[in-house]
mmCIF file of C-alpha atoms in Angstrom:
data_model
loop_
_atom_site.group_PDB
_atom_site.id
_atom_site.type_symbol
_atom_site.label_atom_id
_atom_site.label_comp_id
_atom_site.label_asym_id
_atom_site.label_seq_id
_atom_site.Cartn_x
_atom_site.Cartn_y
_atom_site.Cartn_z
ATOM 1 C CA MET A 1 -181.029 -237.160 -49.060
ATOM 2 C CA MET A 2 -179.345 -237.172 -52.444
ATOM 3 C CA THR A 3 -180.929 -236.753 -56.329
ATOM 4 C CA VAL A 4 -180.110 -238.879 -57.709
ATOM 5 C CA ILE A 5 -180.155 -240.446 -62.086
ATOM 6 C CA VAL A 6 -180.597 -244.019 -62.402
ATOM 7 C CA VAL A 7 -179.579 -244.568 -66.495
ATOM 8 C CA GLY A 8 -180.551 -248.408 -67.219
ATOM 9 C CA GLY A 9 -183.968 -249.904 -65.847
ATOM 10 C CA GLY A 10 -183.016 -252.990 -65.588
ATOM 11 C CA LYS A 11 -183.100 -255.367 -62.503
ATOM 12 C CA VAL A 12 -179.792 -253.733 -61.410
ATOM 13 C CA GLY A 13 -181.808 -250.614 -62.097
ATOM 14 C CA PHE A 14 -184.941 -251.317 -59.859
ATOM 15 C CA TYR A 15 -183.557 -252.829 -57.840
ATOM 16 C CA LEU A 16 -180.957 -249.665 -57.032
ATOM 17 C CA ALA A 17 -183.119 -247.417 -57.095
ATOM 18 C CA ARG A 18 -185.464 -248.798 -54.716
ATOM 19 C CA THR A 19 -182.496 -249.067 -52.036
ATOM 20 C CA LEU A 20 -181.615 -245.632 -52.284
ATOM 21 C CA MET A 21 -185.147 -245.066 -52.180
ATOM 22 C CA GLU A 22 -185.387 -247.273 -49.025
ATOM 23 C CA HIS A 23 -182.021 -245.241 -47.977
ATOM 24 C CA GLY A 24 -184.151 -241.705 -48.124
ATOM 25 C CA HIS A 25 -183.403 -240.727 -51.087
ATOM 26 C CA LYS A 26 -184.985 -239.595 -54.229
ATOM 27 C CA PRO A 27 -184.044 -241.567 -57.442
ATOM 28 C CA ARG A 28 -185.276 -240.931 -61.087
ATOM 29 C CA LEU A 29 -185.187 -243.325 -63.198
ATOM 30 C CA ILE A 30 -184.322 -243.447 -66.889
ATOM 31 C CA GLU A 31 -184.457 -246.940 -68.923
ATOM 32 C CA MET A 32 -185.727 -247.321 -73.141
ATOM 33 C CA ASN A 33 -188.010 -249.985 -72.989
ATOM 34 C CA LYS A 34 -191.670 -248.880 -72.183
ATOM 35 C CA ASP A 35 -192.994 -251.686 -70.929
ATOM 36 C CA ALA A 36 -190.127 -252.131 -68.302
ATOM 37 C CA CYS A 37 -191.120 -248.234 -68.011
ATOM 38 C CA THR A 38 -194.439 -248.923 -67.333
ATOM 39 C CA ARG A 39 -193.988 -252.135 -64.843
ATOM 40 C CA ILE A 40 -191.114 -250.095 -62.872
ATOM 41 C CA ALA A 41 -193.780 -246.433 -63.119
ATOM 42 C CA ASN A 42 -196.239 -249.200 -61.440
ATOM 43 C CA GLU A 43 -193.940 -250.745 -57.970
ATOM 44 C CA LEU A 44 -192.017 -247.885 -57.785
ATOM 45 C CA ASP A 45 -193.059 -244.120 -57.074
ATOM 46 C CA ILE A 46 -190.055 -242.271 -58.783
ATOM 47 C CA PRO A 47 -189.879 -240.620 -61.562
ATOM 48 C CA VAL A 48 -189.179 -242.969 -64.873
ATOM 49 C CA ILE A 49 -188.124 -240.688 -67.850
ATOM 50 C CA CYS A 50 -189.308 -243.482 -71.399
ATOM 51 C CA GLY A 51 -185.444 -242.806 -73.538
ATOM 52 C CA ASP A 52 -181.387 -243.120 -73.848
ATOM 53 C CA GLY A 53 -179.926 -241.736 -70.365
ATOM 54 C CA SER A 54 -176.820 -241.690 -73.142
ATOM 55 C CA THR A 55 -178.395 -238.091 -74.608
ATOM 56 C CA ILE A 56 -178.803 -234.782 -72.934
ATOM 57 C CA GLU A 57 -182.660 -234.819 -74.390
ATOM 58 C CA ALA A 58 -183.277 -237.982 -71.620
ATOM 59 C CA LEU A 59 -180.610 -236.935 -68.697
ATOM 60 C CA GLU A 60 -182.668 -233.279 -69.416
ATOM 61 C CA HIS A 61 -185.534 -234.880 -68.451
ATOM 62 C CA ALA A 62 -185.041 -235.972 -65.521
ATOM 63 C CA GLY A 63 -184.146 -233.287 -64.195
ATOM 64 C CA ILE A 64 -180.124 -233.801 -64.476
ATOM 65 C CA GLU A 65 -179.557 -229.750 -63.402
ATOM 66 C CA GLU A 66 -180.935 -231.074 -59.850
ATOM 67 C CA ALA A 67 -179.189 -234.078 -58.981
ATOM 68 C CA ASP A 68 -176.504 -234.848 -57.432
ATOM 69 C CA ALA A 69 -175.599 -237.858 -58.961
ATOM 70 C CA LEU A 70 -175.908 -240.206 -61.983
ATOM 71 C CA ILE A 71 -175.090 -244.320 -62.030
ATOM 72 C CA GLY A 72 -175.497 -245.876 -65.145
ATOM 73 C CA VAL A 73 -175.583 -249.584 -64.898
ATOM 74 C CA THR A 74 -176.924 -250.323 -67.564
ATOM 75 C CA GLY A 75 -175.254 -253.514 -69.417
ATOM 76 C CA LYS A 76 -173.767 -251.652 -71.978
ATOM 77 C CA ASP A 77 -170.452 -250.579 -71.028
ATOM 78 C CA GLU A 78 -170.433 -248.201 -73.422
ATOM 79 C CA ASN A 79 -173.631 -246.271 -72.512
ATOM 80 C CA ASN A 80 -172.341 -245.758 -69.268
ATOM 81 C CA LEU A 81 -170.358 -244.503 -69.556
ATOM 82 C CA ILE A 82 -171.458 -242.188 -72.807
ATOM 83 C CA ALA A 83 -174.465 -240.743 -69.573
ATOM 84 C CA CYS A 84 -172.133 -240.480 -66.824
ATOM 85 C CA GLN A 85 -169.481 -238.469 -69.763
ATOM 86 C CA LEU A 86 -172.972 -236.021 -70.317
ATOM 87 C CA ALA A 87 -173.981 -235.609 -66.661
ATOM 88 C CA LYS A 88 -170.592 -234.983 -65.151
ATOM 89 C CA LYS A 89 -168.998 -232.434 -67.933
ATOM 90 C CA GLU A 90 -171.793 -230.722 -69.799
ATOM 91 C CA PHE A 91 -174.480 -230.380 -65.883
ATOM 92 C CA GLY A 92 -171.529 -230.171 -63.130
ATOM 93 C CA VAL A 93 -173.343 -233.343 -61.825
ATOM 94 C CA LYS A 94 -170.239 -233.658 -58.203
ATOM 95 C CA ARG A 95 -170.061 -237.490 -57.904
ATOM 96 C CA THR A 96 -170.705 -240.760 -61.450
ATOM 97 C CA VAL A 97 -171.168 -243.923 -60.935
ATOM 98 C CA ALA A 98 -170.644 -246.876 -63.479
ATOM 99 C CA ARG A 99 -171.788 -249.933 -63.695
ATOM 100 C CA VAL A 100 -168.769 -251.601 -65.507
ATOM 101 C CA ASN A 101 -170.075 -254.960 -67.282
ATOM 102 C CA ASN A 102 -166.868 -256.046 -68.978
ATOM 103 C CA PRO A 103 -163.785 -255.746 -65.816
ATOM 104 C CA LYS A 104 -161.207 -255.543 -68.631
ATOM 105 C CA ASN A 105 -162.996 -251.594 -69.037
ATOM 106 C CA MET A 106 -162.600 -251.221 -65.439
ATOM 107 C CA SER A 107 -159.325 -248.913 -65.521
ATOM 108 C CA VAL A 108 -160.856 -246.667 -69.073
ATOM 109 C CA MET A 109 -163.433 -246.097 -67.054
ATOM 110 C CA LYS A 110 -161.429 -244.272 -64.420
ATOM 111 C CA GLN A 111 -159.029 -242.508 -67.166
ATOM 112 C CA LEU A 112 -162.320 -241.340 -68.843
ATOM 113 C CA GLY A 113 -163.527 -239.720 -66.430
ATOM 114 C CA VAL A 114 -165.504 -242.766 -64.416
ATOM 115 C CA ASP A 115 -165.793 -241.573 -60.870
ATOM 116 C CA ILE A 116 -166.479 -244.915 -59.427
ATOM 117 C CA PRO A 117 -166.641 -247.643 -61.835
ATOM 118 C CA ILE A 118 -167.123 -250.394 -60.182
ATOM 119 C CA SER A 119 -168.566 -254.353 -60.945
ATOM 120 C CA SER A 120 -170.233 -255.457 -58.752
ATOM 121 C CA THR A 121 -173.304 -254.133 -57.872
ATOM 122 C CA ASP A 122 -173.827 -256.052 -54.425
ATOM 123 C CA ASN A 123 -172.955 -252.712 -52.254
ATOM 124 C CA ILE A 124 -173.203 -250.027 -55.411
ATOM 125 C CA ALA A 125 -175.785 -247.706 -53.208
ATOM 126 C CA ARG A 126 -174.083 -247.639 -49.824
ATOM 127 C CA LEU A 127 -170.650 -246.825 -52.408
ATOM 128 C CA LEU A 128 -171.737 -244.087 -53.877
ATOM 129 C CA GLU A 129 -173.942 -242.622 -50.470
ATOM 130 C CA ARG A 130 -170.111 -242.711 -49.069
ATOM 131 C CA GLU A 131 -168.806 -240.999 -52.435
ATOM 132 C CA VAL A 132 -171.608 -238.211 -52.470
ATOM 133 C CA ASP A 133 -173.035 -238.413 -49.319
ATOM 134 C CA SER A 134 -170.901 -236.672 -47.301
ATOM 135 C CA ALA A 135 -168.424 -234.596 -47.892
ATOM 136 C CA ALA A 136 -167.515 -234.796 -43.993
ATOM 137 C CA ILE A 137 -166.473 -238.353 -44.936
ATOM 138 C CA LYS A 138 -163.455 -239.967 -46.024
ATOM 139 C CA GLN A 139 -163.263 -244.057 -46.123
ATOM 140 C CA ILE A 140 -159.457 -244.197 -45.051
ATOM 141 C CA ILE A 141 -159.088 -248.628 -44.646
ATOM 142 C CA SER A 142 -162.191 -250.730 -45.985
ATOM 143 C CA LEU A 143 -162.416 -254.159 -43.739
ATOM 144 C CA ASN A 144 -164.699 -257.253 -44.048
ATOM 145 C CA ARG A 145 -164.908 -257.697 -47.664
ATOM 146 C CA GLY A 146 -166.352 -253.940 -47.244
ATOM 147 C CA GLU A 147 -168.544 -253.774 -45.277
ATOM 148 C CA THR A 148 -166.728 -252.431 -42.403
ATOM 149 C CA SER A 149 -164.300 -248.693 -42.508
ATOM 150 C CA ILE A 150 -162.424 -246.741 -40.014
ATOM 151 C CA SER A 151 -163.710 -243.197 -41.747
ATOM 152 C CA GLU A 152 -162.574 -240.407 -40.078
ATOM 153 C CA LEU A 153 -164.933 -237.779 -39.659
ATOM 154 C CA GLN A 154 -164.041 -233.731 -39.884
ATOM 155 C CA ILE A 155 -166.030 -231.668 -37.870
ATOM 156 C CA PRO A 156 -167.025 -228.069 -39.082
ATOM 157 C CA ALA A 157 -164.967 -224.480 -38.142
ATOM 158 C CA ASN A 158 -168.596 -223.749 -36.979
ATOM 159 C CA TYR A 159 -169.869 -226.919 -35.108
ATOM 160 C CA ARG A 160 -173.713 -225.770 -33.903
ATOM 161 C CA ARG A 161 -173.188 -229.284 -31.085
ATOM 162 C CA ASN A 162 -170.587 -228.079 -30.369
ATOM 163 C CA GLY A 163 -169.738 -229.799 -27.263
ATOM 164 C CA VAL A 164 -171.551 -232.610 -27.272
ATOM 165 C CA ARG A 165 -170.508 -234.485 -24.695
ATOM 166 C CA LEU A 166 -170.968 -238.563 -26.694
ATOM 167 C CA SER A 167 -172.498 -239.495 -23.196
ATOM 168 C CA GLU A 168 -175.127 -237.696 -24.972
ATOM 169 C CA LEU A 169 -175.484 -239.128 -28.466
ATOM 170 C CA HIS A 170 -177.121 -241.483 -29.644
ATOM 171 C CA LEU A 171 -174.587 -243.158 -31.134
ATOM 172 C CA PRO A 172 -175.096 -246.781 -33.078
ATOM 173 C CA GLU A 173 -174.691 -249.905 -31.462
ATOM 174 C CA GLU A 174 -172.662 -250.875 -35.370
ATOM 175 C CA SER A 175 -169.762 -247.881 -34.864
ATOM 176 C CA ILE A 176 -166.965 -246.790 -32.071
ATOM 177 C CA ILE A 177 -165.663 -243.623 -32.305
ATOM 178 C CA VAL A 178 -161.937 -244.477 -31.532
ATOM 179 C CA SER A 179 -160.027 -240.651 -31.369
ATOM 180 C CA ILE A 180 -160.546 -238.128 -31.236
ATOM 181 C CA ILE A 181 -157.978 -235.493 -32.799
ATOM 182 C CA ARG A 182 -157.958 -231.899 -31.978
ATOM 183 C CA ASP A 183 -155.266 -229.616 -32.708
ATOM 184 C CA GLY A 184 -152.017 -232.134 -33.785
ATOM 185 C CA GLU A 185 -153.446 -234.476 -30.151
ATOM 186 C CA MET A 186 -154.518 -237.083 -29.917
ATOM 187 C CA ILE A 187 -157.434 -237.885 -27.302
ATOM 188 C CA ILE A 188 -159.308 -241.078 -26.772
ATOM 189 C CA PRO A 189 -162.744 -241.074 -26.000
ATOM 190 C CA ARG A 190 -164.776 -242.022 -22.974
ATOM 191 C CA GLY A 191 -168.294 -240.984 -21.801
ATOM 192 C CA ASN A 192 -167.743 -237.596 -21.335
ATOM 193 C CA ALA A 193 -164.860 -236.234 -24.156
ATOM 194 C CA GLN A 194 -166.125 -233.455 -25.789
ATOM 195 C CA ILE A 195 -166.542 -233.065 -30.142
ATOM 196 C CA LEU A 196 -165.750 -229.809 -30.883
ATOM 197 C CA SER A 197 -165.376 -226.933 -34.361
ATOM 198 C CA ASN A 198 -161.990 -228.701 -35.869
ATOM 199 C CA ASP A 199 -162.191 -232.116 -34.910
ATOM 200 C CA LYS A 200 -161.822 -235.013 -36.610
ATOM 201 C CA VAL A 201 -163.101 -237.548 -35.218
ATOM 202 C CA LEU A 202 -161.814 -241.306 -36.172
ATOM 203 C CA VAL A 203 -164.931 -244.456 -35.777
ATOM 204 C CA VAL A 204 -164.565 -247.895 -36.585
ATOM 205 C CA CYS A 205 -168.214 -249.423 -38.022
ATOM 206 C CA GLN A 206 -170.575 -250.451 -40.461
ATOM 207 C CA ASN A 207 -170.991 -249.013 -43.962
ATOM 208 C CA LYS A 208 -174.482 -249.264 -43.185
ATOM 209 C CA VAL A 209 -174.904 -246.647 -40.593
ATOM 210 C CA ILE A 210 -172.133 -243.971 -41.492
ATOM 211 C CA HIS A 211 -174.501 -241.822 -43.090
ATOM 212 C CA THR A 212 -176.447 -242.162 -39.197
ATOM 213 C CA LEU A 213 -173.840 -241.604 -37.330
ATOM 214 C CA GLY A 214 -173.031 -238.850 -39.269
ATOM 215 C CA LYS A 215 -176.405 -237.298 -39.062
ATOM 216 C CA MET A 216 -176.238 -238.411 -35.329
ATOM 217 C CA LEU A 217 -173.526 -236.110 -35.262
ATOM 218 C CA SER A 218 -175.100 -233.596 -37.514
ATOM 219 C CA LEU A 219 -172.599 -233.578 -39.865
ATOM 220 C CA GLU A 220 -175.191 -234.312 -42.649
#
């Protein structure tokens, strides 16, 4: 579960906040337009701060100190950039995401410290989850237009489910465990294969279930 500051309460910000809620996260939204703030507060059961998300005052009012991530999705690239820079440099937020309205600004955003600049908003919630929610999950290759990926799951040193067998796990149907790397050796798993501390597990799965998979393996 993440606490996420969403800067911008337009159509993208509204649906993003709602999607994050549906995924079990805790969004807080900052929007300058008072009417939009009232509408969003009436439709979503989340904190809505009426203010400029590119200012320290508004970010502090939103509780930026507690945030795991900030997403700037206003219609102005410069506002999204400033919000991300403040979150990162002033408050030490782990991950920042900026909607880039002008694709020419993509490289500049990255150079100026935005962790994830993105021009397409379709999968921004999933992208954020993949980057923020699980340091134990590392995407290796994106497949099928970004809907599926090959990912590596790092099992922690003191894994609380050490020795669990694959047959004992109720993994999502949209996921397949391809291999287990243990002490430099590759294991092609069967149902009786165990997962041990320090294993690296290679999976193919749809991005929409990667964090369900992480939870089922007790990585989150």
